[in-house]
PDB file of C-alpha atoms and ligand atoms in Angstrom:
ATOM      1  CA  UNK A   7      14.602  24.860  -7.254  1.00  0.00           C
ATOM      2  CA  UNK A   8      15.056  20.984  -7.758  1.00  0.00           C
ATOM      3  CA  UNK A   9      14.547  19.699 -10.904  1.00  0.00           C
ATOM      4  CA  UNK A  10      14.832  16.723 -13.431  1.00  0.00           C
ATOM      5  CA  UNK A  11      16.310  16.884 -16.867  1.00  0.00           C
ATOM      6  CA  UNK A  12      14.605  13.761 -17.891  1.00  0.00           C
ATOM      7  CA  UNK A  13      11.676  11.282 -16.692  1.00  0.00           C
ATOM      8  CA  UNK A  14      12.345   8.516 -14.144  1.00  0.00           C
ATOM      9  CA  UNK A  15      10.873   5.213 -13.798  1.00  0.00           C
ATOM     10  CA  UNK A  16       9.242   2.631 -15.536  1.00  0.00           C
ATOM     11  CA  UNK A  17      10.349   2.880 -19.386  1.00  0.00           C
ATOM     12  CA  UNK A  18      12.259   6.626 -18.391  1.00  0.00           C
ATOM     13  CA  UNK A  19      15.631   7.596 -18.770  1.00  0.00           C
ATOM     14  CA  UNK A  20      16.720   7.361 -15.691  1.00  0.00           C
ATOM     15  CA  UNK A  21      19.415   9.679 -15.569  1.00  0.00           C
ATOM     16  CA  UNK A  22      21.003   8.502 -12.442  1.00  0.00           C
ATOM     17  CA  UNK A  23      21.140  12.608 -10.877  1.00  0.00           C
ATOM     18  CA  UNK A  24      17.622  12.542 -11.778  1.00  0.00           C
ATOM     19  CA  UNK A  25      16.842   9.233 -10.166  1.00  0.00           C
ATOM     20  CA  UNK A  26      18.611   9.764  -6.664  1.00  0.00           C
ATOM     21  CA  UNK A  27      16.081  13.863  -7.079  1.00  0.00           C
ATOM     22  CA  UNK A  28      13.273  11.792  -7.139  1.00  0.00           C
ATOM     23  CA  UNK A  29      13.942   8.716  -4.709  1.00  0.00           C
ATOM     24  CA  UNK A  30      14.086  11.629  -2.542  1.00  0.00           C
ATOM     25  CA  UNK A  31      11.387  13.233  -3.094  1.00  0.00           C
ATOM     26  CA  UNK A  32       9.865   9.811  -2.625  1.00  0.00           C
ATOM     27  CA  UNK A  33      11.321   9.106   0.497  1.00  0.00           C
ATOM     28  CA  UNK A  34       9.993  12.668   1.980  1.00  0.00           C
ATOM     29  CA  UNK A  35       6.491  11.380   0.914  1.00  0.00           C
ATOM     30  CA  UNK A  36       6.481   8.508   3.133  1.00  0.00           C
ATOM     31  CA  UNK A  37       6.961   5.991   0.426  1.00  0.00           C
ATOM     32  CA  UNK A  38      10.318   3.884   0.612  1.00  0.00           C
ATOM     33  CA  UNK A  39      12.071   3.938  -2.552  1.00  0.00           C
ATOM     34  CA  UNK A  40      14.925   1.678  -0.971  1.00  0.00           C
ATOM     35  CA  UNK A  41      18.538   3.433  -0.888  1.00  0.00           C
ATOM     36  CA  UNK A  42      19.386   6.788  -2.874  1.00  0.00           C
ATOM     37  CA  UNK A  43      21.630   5.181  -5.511  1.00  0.00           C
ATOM     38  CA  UNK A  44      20.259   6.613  -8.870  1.00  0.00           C
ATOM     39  CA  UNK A  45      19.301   3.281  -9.972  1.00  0.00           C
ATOM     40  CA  UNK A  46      15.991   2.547 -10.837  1.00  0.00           C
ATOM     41  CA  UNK A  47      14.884  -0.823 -10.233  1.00  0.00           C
ATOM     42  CA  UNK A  48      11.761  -2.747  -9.060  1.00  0.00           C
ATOM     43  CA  UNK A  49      11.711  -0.931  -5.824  1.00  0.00           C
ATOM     44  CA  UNK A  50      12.036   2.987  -7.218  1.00  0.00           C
ATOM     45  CA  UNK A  51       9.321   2.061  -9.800  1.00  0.00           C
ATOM     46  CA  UNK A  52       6.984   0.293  -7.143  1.00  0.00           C
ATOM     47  CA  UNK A  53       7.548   3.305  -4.926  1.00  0.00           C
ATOM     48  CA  UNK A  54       6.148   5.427  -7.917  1.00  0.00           C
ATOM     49  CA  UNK A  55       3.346   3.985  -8.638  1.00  0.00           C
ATOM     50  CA  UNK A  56       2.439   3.740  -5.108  1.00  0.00           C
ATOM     51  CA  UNK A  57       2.507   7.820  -4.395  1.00  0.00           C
ATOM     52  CA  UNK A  58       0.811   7.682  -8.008  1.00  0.00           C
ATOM     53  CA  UNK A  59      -2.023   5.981  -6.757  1.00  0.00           C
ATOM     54  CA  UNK A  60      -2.902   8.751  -4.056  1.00  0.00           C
ATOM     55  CA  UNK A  61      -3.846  10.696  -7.253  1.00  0.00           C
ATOM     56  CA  UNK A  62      -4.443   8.578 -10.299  1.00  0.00           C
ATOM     57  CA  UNK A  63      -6.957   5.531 -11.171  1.00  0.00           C
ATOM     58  CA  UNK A  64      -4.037   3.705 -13.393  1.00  0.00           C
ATOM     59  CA  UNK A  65      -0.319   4.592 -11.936  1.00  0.00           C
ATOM     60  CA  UNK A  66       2.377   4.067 -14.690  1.00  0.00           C
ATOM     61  CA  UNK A  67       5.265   4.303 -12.642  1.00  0.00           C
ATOM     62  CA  UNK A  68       7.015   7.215 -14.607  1.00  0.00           C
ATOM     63  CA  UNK A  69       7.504  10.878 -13.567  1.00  0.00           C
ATOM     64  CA  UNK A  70       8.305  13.348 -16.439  1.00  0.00           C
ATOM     65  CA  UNK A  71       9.649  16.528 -15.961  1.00  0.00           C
ATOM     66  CA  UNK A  72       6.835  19.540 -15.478  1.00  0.00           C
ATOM     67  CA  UNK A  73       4.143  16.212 -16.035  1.00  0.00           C
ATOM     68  CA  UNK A  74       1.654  15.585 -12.658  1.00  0.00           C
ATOM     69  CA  UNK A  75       3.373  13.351 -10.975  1.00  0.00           C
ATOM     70  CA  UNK A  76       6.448  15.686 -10.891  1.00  0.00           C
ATOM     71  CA  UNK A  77       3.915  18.583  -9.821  1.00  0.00           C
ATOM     72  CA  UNK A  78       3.057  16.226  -6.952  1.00  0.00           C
ATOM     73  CA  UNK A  79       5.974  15.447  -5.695  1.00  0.00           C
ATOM     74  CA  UNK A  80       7.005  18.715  -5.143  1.00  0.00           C
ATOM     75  CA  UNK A  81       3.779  20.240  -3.918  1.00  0.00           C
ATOM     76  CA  UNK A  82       4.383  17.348  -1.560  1.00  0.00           C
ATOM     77  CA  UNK A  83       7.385  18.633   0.191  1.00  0.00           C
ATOM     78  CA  UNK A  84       5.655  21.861   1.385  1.00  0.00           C
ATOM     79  CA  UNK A  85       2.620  19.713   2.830  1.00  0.00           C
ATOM     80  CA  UNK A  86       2.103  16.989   5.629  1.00  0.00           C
ATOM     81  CA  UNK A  87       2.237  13.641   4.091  1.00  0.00           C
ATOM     82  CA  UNK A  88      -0.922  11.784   5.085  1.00  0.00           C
ATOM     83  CA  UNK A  89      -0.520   8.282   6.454  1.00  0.00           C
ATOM     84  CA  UNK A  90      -3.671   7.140   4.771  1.00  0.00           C
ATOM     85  CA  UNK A  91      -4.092   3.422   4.637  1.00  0.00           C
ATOM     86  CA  UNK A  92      -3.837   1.477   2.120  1.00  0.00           C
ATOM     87  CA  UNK A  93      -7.209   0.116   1.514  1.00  0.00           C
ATOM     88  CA  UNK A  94      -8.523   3.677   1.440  1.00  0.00           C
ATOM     89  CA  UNK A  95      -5.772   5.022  -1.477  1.00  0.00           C
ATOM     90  CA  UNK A  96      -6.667   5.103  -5.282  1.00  0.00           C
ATOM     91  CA  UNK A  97      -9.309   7.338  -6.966  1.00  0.00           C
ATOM     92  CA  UNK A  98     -12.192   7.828  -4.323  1.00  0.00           C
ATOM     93  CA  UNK A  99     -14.700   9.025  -7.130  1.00  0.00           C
ATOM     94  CA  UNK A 100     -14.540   4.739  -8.568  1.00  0.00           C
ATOM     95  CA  UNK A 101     -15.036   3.414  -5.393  1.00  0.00           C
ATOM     96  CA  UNK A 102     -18.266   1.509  -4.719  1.00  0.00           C
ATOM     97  CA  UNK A 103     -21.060   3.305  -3.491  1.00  0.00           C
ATOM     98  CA  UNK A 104     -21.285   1.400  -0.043  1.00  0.00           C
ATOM     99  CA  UNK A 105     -16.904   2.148   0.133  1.00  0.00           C
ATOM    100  CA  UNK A 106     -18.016   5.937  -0.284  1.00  0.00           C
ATOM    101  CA  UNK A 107     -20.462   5.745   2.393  1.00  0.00           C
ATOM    102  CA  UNK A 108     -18.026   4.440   4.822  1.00  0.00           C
ATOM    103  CA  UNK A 109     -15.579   7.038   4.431  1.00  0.00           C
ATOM    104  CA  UNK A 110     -17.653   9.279   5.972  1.00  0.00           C
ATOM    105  CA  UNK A 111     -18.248  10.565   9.166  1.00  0.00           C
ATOM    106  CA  UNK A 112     -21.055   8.365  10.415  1.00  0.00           C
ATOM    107  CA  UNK A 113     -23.249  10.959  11.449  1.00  0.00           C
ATOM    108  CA  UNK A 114     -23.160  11.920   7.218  1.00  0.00           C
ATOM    109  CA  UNK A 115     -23.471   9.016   6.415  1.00  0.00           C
ATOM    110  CA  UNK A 116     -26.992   8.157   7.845  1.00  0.00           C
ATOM    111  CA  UNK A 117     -28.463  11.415   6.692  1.00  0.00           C
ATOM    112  CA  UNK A 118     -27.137  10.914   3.706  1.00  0.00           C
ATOM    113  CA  UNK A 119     -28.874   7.890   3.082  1.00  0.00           C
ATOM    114  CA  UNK A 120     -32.012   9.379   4.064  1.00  0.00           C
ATOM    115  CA  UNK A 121     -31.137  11.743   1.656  1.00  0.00           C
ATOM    116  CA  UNK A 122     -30.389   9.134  -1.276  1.00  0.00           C
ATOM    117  CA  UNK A 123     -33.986   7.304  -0.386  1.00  0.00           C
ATOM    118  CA  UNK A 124     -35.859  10.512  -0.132  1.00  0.00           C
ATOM    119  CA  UNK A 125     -34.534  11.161  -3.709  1.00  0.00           C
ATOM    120  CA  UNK A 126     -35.023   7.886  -4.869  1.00  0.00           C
ATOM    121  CA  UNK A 127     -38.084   8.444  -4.060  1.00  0.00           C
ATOM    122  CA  UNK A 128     -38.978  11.216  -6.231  1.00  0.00           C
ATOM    123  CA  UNK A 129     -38.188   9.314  -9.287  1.00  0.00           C
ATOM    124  CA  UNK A 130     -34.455  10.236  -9.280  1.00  0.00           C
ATOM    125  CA  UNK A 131     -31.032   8.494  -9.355  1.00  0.00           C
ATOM    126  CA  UNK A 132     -29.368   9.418  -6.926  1.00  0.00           C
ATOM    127  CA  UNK A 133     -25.476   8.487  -6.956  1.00  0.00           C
ATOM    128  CA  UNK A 134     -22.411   9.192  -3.913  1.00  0.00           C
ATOM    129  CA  UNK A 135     -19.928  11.043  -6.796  1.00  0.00           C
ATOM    130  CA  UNK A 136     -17.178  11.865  -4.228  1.00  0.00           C
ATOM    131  CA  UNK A 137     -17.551  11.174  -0.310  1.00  0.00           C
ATOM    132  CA  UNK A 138     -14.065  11.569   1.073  1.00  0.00           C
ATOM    133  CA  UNK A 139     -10.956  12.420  -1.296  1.00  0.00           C
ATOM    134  CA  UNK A 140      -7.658  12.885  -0.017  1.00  0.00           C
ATOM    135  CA  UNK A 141      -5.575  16.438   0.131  1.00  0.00           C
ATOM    136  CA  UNK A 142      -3.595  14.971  -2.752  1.00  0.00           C
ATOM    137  CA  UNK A 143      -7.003  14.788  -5.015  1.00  0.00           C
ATOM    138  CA  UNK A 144      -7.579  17.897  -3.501  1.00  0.00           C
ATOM    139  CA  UNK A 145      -4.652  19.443  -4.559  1.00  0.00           C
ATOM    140  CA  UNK A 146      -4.949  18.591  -7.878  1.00  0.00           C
ATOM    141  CA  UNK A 147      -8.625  20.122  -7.974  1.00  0.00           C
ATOM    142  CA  UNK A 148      -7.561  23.024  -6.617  1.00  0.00           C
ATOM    143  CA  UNK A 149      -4.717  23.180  -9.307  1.00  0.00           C
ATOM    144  CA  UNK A 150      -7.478  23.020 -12.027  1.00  0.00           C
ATOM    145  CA  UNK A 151      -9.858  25.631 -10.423  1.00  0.00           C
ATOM    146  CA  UNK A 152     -12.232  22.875  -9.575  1.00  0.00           C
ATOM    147  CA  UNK A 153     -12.552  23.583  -5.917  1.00  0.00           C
ATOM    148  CA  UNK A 154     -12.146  27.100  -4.454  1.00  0.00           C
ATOM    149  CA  UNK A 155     -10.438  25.341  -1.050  1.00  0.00           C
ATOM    150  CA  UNK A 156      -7.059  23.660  -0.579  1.00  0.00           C
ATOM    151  CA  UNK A 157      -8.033  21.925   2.402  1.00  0.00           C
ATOM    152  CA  UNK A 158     -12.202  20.826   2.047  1.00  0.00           C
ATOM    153  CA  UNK A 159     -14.455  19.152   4.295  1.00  0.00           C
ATOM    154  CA  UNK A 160     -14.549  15.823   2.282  1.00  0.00           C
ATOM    155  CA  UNK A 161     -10.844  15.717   3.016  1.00  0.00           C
ATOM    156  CA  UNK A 162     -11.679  14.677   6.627  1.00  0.00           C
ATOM    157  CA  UNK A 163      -9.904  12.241   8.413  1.00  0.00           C
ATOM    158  CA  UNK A 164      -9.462  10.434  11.889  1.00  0.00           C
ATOM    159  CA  UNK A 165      -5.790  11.230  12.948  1.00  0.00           C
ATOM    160  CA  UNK A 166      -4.658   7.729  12.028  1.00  0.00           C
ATOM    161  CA  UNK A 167      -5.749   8.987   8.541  1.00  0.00           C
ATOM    162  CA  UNK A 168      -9.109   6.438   7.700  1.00  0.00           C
ATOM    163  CA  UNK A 169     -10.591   8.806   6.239  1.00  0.00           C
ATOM    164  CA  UNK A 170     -13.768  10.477   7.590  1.00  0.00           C
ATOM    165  CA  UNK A 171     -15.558  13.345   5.131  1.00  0.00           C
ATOM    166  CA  UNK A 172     -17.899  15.736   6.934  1.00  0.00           C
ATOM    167  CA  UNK A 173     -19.039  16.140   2.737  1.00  0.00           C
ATOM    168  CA  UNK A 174     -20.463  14.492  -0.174  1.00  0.00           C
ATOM    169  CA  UNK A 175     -20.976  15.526  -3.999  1.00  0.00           C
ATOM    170  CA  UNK A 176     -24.331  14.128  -4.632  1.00  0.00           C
ATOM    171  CA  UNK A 177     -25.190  13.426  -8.676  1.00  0.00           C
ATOM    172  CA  UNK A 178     -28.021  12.148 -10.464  1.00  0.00           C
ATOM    173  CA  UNK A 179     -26.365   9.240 -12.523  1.00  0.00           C
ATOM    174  CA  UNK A 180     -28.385  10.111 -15.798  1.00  0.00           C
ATOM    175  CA  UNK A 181     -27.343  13.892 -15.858  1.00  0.00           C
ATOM    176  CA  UNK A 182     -24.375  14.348 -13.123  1.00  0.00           C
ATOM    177  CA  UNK A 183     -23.296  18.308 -13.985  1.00  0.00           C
ATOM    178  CA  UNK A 184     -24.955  18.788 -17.452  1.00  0.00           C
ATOM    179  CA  UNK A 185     -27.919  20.982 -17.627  1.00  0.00           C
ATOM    180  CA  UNK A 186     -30.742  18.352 -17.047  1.00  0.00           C
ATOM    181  CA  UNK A 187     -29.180  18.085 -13.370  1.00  0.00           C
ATOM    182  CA  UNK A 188     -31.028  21.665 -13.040  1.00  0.00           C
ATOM    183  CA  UNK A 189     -33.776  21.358 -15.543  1.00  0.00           C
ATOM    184  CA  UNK A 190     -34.441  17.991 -14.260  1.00  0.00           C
ATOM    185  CA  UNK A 191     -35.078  19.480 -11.011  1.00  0.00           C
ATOM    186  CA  UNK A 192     -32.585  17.518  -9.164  1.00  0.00           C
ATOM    187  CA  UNK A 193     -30.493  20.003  -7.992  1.00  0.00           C
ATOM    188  CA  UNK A 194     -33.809  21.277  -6.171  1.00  0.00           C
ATOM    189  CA  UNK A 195     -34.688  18.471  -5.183  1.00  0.00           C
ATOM    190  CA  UNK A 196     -31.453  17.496  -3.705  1.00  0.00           C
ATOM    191  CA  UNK A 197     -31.333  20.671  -1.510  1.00  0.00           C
ATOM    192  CA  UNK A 198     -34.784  20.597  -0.377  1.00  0.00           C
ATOM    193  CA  UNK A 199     -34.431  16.508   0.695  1.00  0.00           C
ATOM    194  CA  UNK A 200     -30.303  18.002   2.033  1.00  0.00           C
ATOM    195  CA  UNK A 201     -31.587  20.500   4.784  1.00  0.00           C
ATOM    196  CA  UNK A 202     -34.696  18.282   5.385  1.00  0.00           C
ATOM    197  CA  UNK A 203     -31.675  16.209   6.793  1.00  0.00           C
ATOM    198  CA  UNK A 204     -29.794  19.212   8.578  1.00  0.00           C
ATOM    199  CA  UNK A 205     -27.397  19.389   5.890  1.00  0.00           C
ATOM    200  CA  UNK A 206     -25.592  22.274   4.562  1.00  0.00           C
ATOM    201  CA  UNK A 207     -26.085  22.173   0.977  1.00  0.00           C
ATOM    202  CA  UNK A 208     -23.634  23.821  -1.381  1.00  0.00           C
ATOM    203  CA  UNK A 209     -26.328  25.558  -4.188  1.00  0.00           C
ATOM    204  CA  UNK A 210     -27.127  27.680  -1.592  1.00  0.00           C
ATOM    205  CA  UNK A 211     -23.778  29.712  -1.800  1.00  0.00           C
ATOM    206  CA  UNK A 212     -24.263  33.020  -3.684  1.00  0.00           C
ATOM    207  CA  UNK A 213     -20.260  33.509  -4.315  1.00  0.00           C
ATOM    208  CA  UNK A 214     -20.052  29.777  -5.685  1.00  0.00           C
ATOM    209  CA  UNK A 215     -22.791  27.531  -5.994  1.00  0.00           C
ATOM    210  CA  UNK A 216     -21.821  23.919  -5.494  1.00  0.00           C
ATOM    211  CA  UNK A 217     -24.710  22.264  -6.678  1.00  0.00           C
ATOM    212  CA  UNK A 218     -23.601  18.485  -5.649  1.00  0.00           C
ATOM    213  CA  UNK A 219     -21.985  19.675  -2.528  1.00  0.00           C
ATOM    214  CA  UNK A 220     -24.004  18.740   0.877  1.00  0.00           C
ATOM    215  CA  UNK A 221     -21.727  18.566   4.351  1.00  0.00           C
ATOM    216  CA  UNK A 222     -22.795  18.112   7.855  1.00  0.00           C
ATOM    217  CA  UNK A 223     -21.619  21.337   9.444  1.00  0.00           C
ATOM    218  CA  UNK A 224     -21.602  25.113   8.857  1.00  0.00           C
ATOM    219  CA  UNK A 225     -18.149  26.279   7.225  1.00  0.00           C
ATOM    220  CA  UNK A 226     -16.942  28.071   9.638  1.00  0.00           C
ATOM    221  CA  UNK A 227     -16.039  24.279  11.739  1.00  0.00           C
ATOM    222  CA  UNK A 228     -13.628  23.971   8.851  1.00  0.00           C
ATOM    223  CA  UNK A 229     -10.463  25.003  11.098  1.00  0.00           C
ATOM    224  CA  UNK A 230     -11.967  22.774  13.591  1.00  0.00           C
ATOM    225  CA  UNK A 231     -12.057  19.368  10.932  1.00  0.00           C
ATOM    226  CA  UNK A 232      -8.734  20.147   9.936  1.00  0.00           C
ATOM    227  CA  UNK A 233      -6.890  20.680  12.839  1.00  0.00           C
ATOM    228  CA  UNK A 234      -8.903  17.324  14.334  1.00  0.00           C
ATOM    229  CA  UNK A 235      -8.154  15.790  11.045  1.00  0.00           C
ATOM    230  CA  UNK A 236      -4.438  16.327  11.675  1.00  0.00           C
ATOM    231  CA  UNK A 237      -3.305  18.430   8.645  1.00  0.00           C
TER     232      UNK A 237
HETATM  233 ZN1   ZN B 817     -18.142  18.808  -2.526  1.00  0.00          ZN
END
C-alpha cells in the first residue's frame, strides 16, 4: 500500500519520499506535476490544487496523510481519469443556474425547464441543486453514504468529457431537504409537474426515495450512459 508519512504541498512538509508518492499519483491523474524530484515547488502545488478542484469549492494545495485529498488520489488510481474540461471543473452544486442547465443532456434540459416554470407556477421556488457532477464528486458522495451508486446518471458525459447529465436534484430554495420540502408540498408537486414531463422522478423509489432526483430515462439505460459516457 503507498503511503505518506507527512502532508505535501503548499505550507506541508514535504518530505521529499513523500513528495516524489504524490507527484505520482498526480501524474497518473492526468495532471502534470512537472518531473518526479521530491521537490515541491510552484508546479507540484499548482498541480494540487488543480486535481483539488475536481472535488472542492476552495483547493489549498496540501494533501495530508488519511485527509480527502489523499483519499482521492488513491481512489484515483483504480478509476479512469476523466478528461473533463476545464471550464466545466470546480463544485457543480455553485455553478449558476443557466451553467447547470447546460450541462445537461439537452433533451433534460428543456423538460426541465418546463418543469421549473410549471413549479414556479404553483407558488414555489424552484432551484437546479446539482445537474451534472463529476465521478470524483461522486465518489466522494458515495464515500459518505449520500448516493447509493458509484457511477449515477448526473455523471453523464460526451466522450470528450463536457459533461452531459441525463439527471437533476431539483430543490425548493426556501426549504431544500428540511421537512417543509414535504410539508410544503413541493416534493409532490415536483413529481407530479416531473412525469407530466416524462421524467423519472426519484420519490417514487420504495428502496430509496430520492426526493430531488428527476432523470430522463428508466434506470435500467444506466449501463448504456456509462459505457456512452466513456467510463
Ligand atoms: Zn440526483
Amino acid at each position: 500500500m503507498v503511503r505518506i508519512t507527512a502532508s505535501v504541498g503548499q505550507g506541508g512538509r514535504n518530505n521529499r519520499p513523500d513528495v516524489v508518492v504524490v507527484q505520482d499519483l498526480l501524474r497518473s491523474r492526468g495532471v502534470d506535476p512537472g518531473p518526479s524530484d521530491g521537490d515541491c515547488g510552484p508546479r507540484t502545488i499548482a498541480a494540487i490544487q488543480k486535481f483539488q478542484s475536481r472535488f472542492m469549492a476552495a483547493p489549498d494545495g496540501l494533501v495530508e496523510p488519511d485527509k480527502n485529498t489523499w483519499k482521492q488520489l488513491l481512489q484515483s488510481t483504480a478509476t479512469v481519469a476523466p478528461r473533463t474540461p476545464a471550464e466545466w471543473l470546480g463544485d457543480s452544486a455553485q455553478w449558476p443556474q443557466d451553467k447547470k442547465l447546460r450541462s445537461m443532456n439537452p433533451q433534460l434540459a428543456v423538460k426541465l425547464r418546463g418543469v421549473l416554470d410549471a413549479l414556479g407556477r404553483r407558488g414555489f421556488q424552484p432551484k437546479v441543486f446539482y445537474g451534472w457532477r463529476s465521478v470524483d464528486v461522486q465518489a466522494r458522495l458515495y464515500a459518505e453514504g449520500k448516493s447509493k451508486v458509484r457511477f449515477s446518471f448526473h455523471n453523464a458525459q460526451k466522450p470528450d468529457g463536457t459533461p452531459y447529465a441525463y439527471a437533476a436534484d431539483i430543490i425548493d430554495a426556501r426549504y431544500a431537504w428540511t421537512p417543509q420540502a414535504d410539508s410544503s408540498g413541493f416534493w409532490k408537486a415536483l413529481g407530479e409537474e416531473a412525469k407530466r414531463q416524462g421524467l423519472v422522478w426519484g420519490g417514487d423509489w420504495a428502496s430509496f426515495r430520492d426526493w430531488a432526483h428527476v432523470q430522463l430515462v428508466a434506470n435500467g439505460e444506466l449501463p448504456r450512459v456509462k459505457k456512452e459516457s466513456g467510463l
